[in-house]
Short mmCIF file of N, CA and C in Angstrom, two decimals:
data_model
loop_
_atom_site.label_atom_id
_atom_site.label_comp_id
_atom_site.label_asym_id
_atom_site.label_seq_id
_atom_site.Cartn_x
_atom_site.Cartn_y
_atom_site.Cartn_z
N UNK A 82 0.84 -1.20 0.00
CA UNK A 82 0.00 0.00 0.00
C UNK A 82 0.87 1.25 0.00
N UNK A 83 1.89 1.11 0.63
CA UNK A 83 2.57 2.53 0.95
C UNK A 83 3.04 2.84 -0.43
N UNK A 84 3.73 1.27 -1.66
CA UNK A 84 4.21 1.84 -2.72
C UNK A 84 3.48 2.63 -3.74
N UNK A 85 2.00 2.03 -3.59
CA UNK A 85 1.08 2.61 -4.71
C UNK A 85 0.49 4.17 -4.11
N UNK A 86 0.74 4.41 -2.69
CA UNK A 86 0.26 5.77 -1.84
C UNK A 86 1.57 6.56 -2.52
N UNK A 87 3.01 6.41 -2.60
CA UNK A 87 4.26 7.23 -2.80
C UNK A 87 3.77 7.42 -4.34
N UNK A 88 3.45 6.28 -5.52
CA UNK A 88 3.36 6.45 -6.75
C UNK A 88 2.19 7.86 -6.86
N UNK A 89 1.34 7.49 -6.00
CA UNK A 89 0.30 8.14 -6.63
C UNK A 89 0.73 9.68 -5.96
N UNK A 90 1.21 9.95 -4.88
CA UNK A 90 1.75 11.30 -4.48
C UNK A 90 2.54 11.74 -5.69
N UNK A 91 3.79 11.18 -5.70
CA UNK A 91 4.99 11.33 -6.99
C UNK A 91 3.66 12.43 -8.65
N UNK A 92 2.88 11.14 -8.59
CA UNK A 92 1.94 11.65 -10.09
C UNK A 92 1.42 12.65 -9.97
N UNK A 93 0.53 13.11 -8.80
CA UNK A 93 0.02 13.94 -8.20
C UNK A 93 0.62 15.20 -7.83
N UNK A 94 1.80 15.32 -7.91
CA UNK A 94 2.68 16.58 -7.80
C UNK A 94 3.17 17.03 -9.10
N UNK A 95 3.03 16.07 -9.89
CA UNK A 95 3.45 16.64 -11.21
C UNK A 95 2.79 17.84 -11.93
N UNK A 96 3.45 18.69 -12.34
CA UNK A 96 2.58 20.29 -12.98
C UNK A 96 1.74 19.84 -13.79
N UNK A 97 2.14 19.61 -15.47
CA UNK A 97 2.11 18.99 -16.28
C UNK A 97 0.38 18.32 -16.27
N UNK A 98 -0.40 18.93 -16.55
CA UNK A 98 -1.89 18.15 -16.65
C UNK A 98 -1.81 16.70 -16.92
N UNK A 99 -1.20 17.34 -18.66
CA UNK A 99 -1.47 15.86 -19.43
C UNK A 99 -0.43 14.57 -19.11
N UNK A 100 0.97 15.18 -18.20
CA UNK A 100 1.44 13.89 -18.11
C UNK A 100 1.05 13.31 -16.62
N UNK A 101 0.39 14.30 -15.60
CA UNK A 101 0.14 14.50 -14.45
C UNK A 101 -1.09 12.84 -14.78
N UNK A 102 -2.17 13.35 -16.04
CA UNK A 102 -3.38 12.19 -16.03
C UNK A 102 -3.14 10.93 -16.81
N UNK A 103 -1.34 11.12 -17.77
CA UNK A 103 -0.92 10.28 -18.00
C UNK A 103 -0.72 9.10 -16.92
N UNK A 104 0.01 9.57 -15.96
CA UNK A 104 0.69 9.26 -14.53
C UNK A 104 -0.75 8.62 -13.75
N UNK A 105 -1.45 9.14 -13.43
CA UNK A 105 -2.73 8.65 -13.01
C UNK A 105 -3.71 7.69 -13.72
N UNK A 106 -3.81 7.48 -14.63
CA UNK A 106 -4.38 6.23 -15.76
C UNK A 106 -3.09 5.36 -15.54
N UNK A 107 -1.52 5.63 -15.49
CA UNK A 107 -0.59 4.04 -15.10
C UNK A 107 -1.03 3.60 -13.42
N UNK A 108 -1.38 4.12 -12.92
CA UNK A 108 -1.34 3.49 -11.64
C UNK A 108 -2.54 2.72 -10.63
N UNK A 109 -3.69 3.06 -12.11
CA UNK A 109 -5.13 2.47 -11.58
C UNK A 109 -4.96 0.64 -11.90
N UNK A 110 -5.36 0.01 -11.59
CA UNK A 110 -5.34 -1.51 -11.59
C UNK A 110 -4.55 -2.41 -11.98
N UNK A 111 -4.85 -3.70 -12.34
CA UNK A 111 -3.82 -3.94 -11.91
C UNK A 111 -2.50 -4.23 -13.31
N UNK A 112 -0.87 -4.43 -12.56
CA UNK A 112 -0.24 -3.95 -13.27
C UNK A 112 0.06 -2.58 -13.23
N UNK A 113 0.05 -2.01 -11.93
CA UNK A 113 -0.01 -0.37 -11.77
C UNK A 113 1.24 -0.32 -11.48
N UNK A 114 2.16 -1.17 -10.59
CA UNK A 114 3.75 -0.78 -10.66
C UNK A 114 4.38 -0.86 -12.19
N UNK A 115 4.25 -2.29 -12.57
CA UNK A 115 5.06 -2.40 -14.31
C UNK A 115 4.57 -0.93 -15.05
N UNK A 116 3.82 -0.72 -15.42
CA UNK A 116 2.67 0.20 -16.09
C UNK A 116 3.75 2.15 -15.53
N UNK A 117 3.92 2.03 -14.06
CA UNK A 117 4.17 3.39 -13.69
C UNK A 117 5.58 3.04 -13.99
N UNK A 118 6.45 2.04 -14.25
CA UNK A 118 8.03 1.81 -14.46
C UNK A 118 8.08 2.35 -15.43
N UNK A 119 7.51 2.12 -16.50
CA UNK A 119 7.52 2.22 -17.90
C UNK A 119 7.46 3.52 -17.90
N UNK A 120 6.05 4.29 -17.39
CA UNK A 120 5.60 5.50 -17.05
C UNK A 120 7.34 6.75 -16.97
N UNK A 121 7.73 6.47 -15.57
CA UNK A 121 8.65 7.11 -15.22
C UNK A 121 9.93 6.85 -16.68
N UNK A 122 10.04 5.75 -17.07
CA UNK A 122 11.44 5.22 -17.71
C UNK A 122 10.76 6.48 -19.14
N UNK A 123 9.98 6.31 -19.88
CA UNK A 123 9.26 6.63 -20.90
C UNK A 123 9.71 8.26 -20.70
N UNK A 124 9.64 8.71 -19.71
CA UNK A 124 9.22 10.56 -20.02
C UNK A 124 9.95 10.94 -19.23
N UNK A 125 11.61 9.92 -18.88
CA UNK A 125 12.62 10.31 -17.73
C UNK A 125 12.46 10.82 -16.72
N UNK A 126 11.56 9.93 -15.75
CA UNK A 126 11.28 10.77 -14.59
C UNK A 126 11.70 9.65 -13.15
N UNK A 127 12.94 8.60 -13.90
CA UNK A 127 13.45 7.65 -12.65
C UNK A 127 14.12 8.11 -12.04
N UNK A 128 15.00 9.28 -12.21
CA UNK A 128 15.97 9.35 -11.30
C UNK A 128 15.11 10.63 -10.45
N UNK A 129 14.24 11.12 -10.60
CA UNK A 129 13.39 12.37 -9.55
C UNK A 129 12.48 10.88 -8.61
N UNK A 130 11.41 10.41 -9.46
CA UNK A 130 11.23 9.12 -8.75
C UNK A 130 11.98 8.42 -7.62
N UNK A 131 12.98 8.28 -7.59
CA UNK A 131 14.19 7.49 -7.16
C UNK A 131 13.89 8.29 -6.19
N UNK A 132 14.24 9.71 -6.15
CA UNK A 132 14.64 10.33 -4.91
C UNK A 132 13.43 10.56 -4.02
N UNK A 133 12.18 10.49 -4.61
CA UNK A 133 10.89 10.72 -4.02
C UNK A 133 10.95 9.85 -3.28
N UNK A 134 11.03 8.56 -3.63
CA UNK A 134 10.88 7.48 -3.08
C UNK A 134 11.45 7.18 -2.36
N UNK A 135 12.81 7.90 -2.17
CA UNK A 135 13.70 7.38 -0.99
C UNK A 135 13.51 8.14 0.03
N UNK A 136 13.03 9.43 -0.28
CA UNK A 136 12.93 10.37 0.80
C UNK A 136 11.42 9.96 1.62
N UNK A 137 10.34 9.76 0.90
CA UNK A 137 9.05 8.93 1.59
C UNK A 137 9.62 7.72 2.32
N UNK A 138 10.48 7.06 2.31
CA UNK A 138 10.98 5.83 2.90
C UNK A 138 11.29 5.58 3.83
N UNK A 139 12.67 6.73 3.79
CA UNK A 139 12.95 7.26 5.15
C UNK A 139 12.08 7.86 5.58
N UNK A 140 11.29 8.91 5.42
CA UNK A 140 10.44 9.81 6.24
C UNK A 140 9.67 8.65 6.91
N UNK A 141 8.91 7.53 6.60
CA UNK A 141 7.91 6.18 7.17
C UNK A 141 9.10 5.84 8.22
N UNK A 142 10.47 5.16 8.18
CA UNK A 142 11.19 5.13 9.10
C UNK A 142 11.35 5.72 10.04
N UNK A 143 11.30 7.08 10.14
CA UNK A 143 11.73 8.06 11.13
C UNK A 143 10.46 8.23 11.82
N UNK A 144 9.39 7.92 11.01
CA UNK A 144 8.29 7.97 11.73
C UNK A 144 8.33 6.99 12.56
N UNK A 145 8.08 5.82 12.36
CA UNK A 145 8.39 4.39 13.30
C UNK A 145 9.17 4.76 14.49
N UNK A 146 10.39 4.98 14.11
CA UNK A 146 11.72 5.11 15.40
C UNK A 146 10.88 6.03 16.28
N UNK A 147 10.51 7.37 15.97
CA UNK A 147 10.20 8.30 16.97
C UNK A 147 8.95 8.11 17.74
N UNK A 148 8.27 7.36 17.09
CA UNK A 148 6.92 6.36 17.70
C UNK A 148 7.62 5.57 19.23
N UNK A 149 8.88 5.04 18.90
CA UNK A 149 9.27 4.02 19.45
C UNK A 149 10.53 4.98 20.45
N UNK A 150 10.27 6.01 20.38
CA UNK A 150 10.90 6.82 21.53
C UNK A 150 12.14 6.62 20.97
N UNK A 151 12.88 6.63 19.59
CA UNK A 151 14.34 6.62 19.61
C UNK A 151 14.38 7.88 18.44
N UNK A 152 15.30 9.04 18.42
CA UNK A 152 15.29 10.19 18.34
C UNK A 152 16.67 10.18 17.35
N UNK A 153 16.62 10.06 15.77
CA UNK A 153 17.40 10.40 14.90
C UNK A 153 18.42 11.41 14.79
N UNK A 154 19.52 11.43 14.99
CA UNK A 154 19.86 12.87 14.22
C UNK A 154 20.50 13.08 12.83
#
């Protein structure tokens, strides 16, 4: 769930209308990861992807730890 919640944020921030509803038609059913790979690979948007994704990743991590009373720096 969290990957298809980050995909659909990632699409959802995009300016871009038409690639914004491009982005949103890859991620409805199923086949929505293969479908958004292609998506991102197609209109070069893996390596911004990449970083979205890593930064949502960690951010879910840091959430956990500080839940759990242990304090990042």
């Amino acid at each position: 769930k969290d990957g298809w919640n980050d995909m659909h944020a990632f699409v959802s921030g995009l300016r871009d209308p038409e690639i914004r509803d491009r982005g949103l038609m890859a991620i409805e059913g199923r086949g929505a990861f293969r479908r958004f790979r292609r998506f991102t690979d197609d209109l070069d948007l893996g390596d911004r992807w990449f970083q979205f994704s890593e930064d949502r990743k960690y951010g879910r991590a840091r959430l956990i730890l500080a839940e759990n009373g242990i304090r990042v720096v």
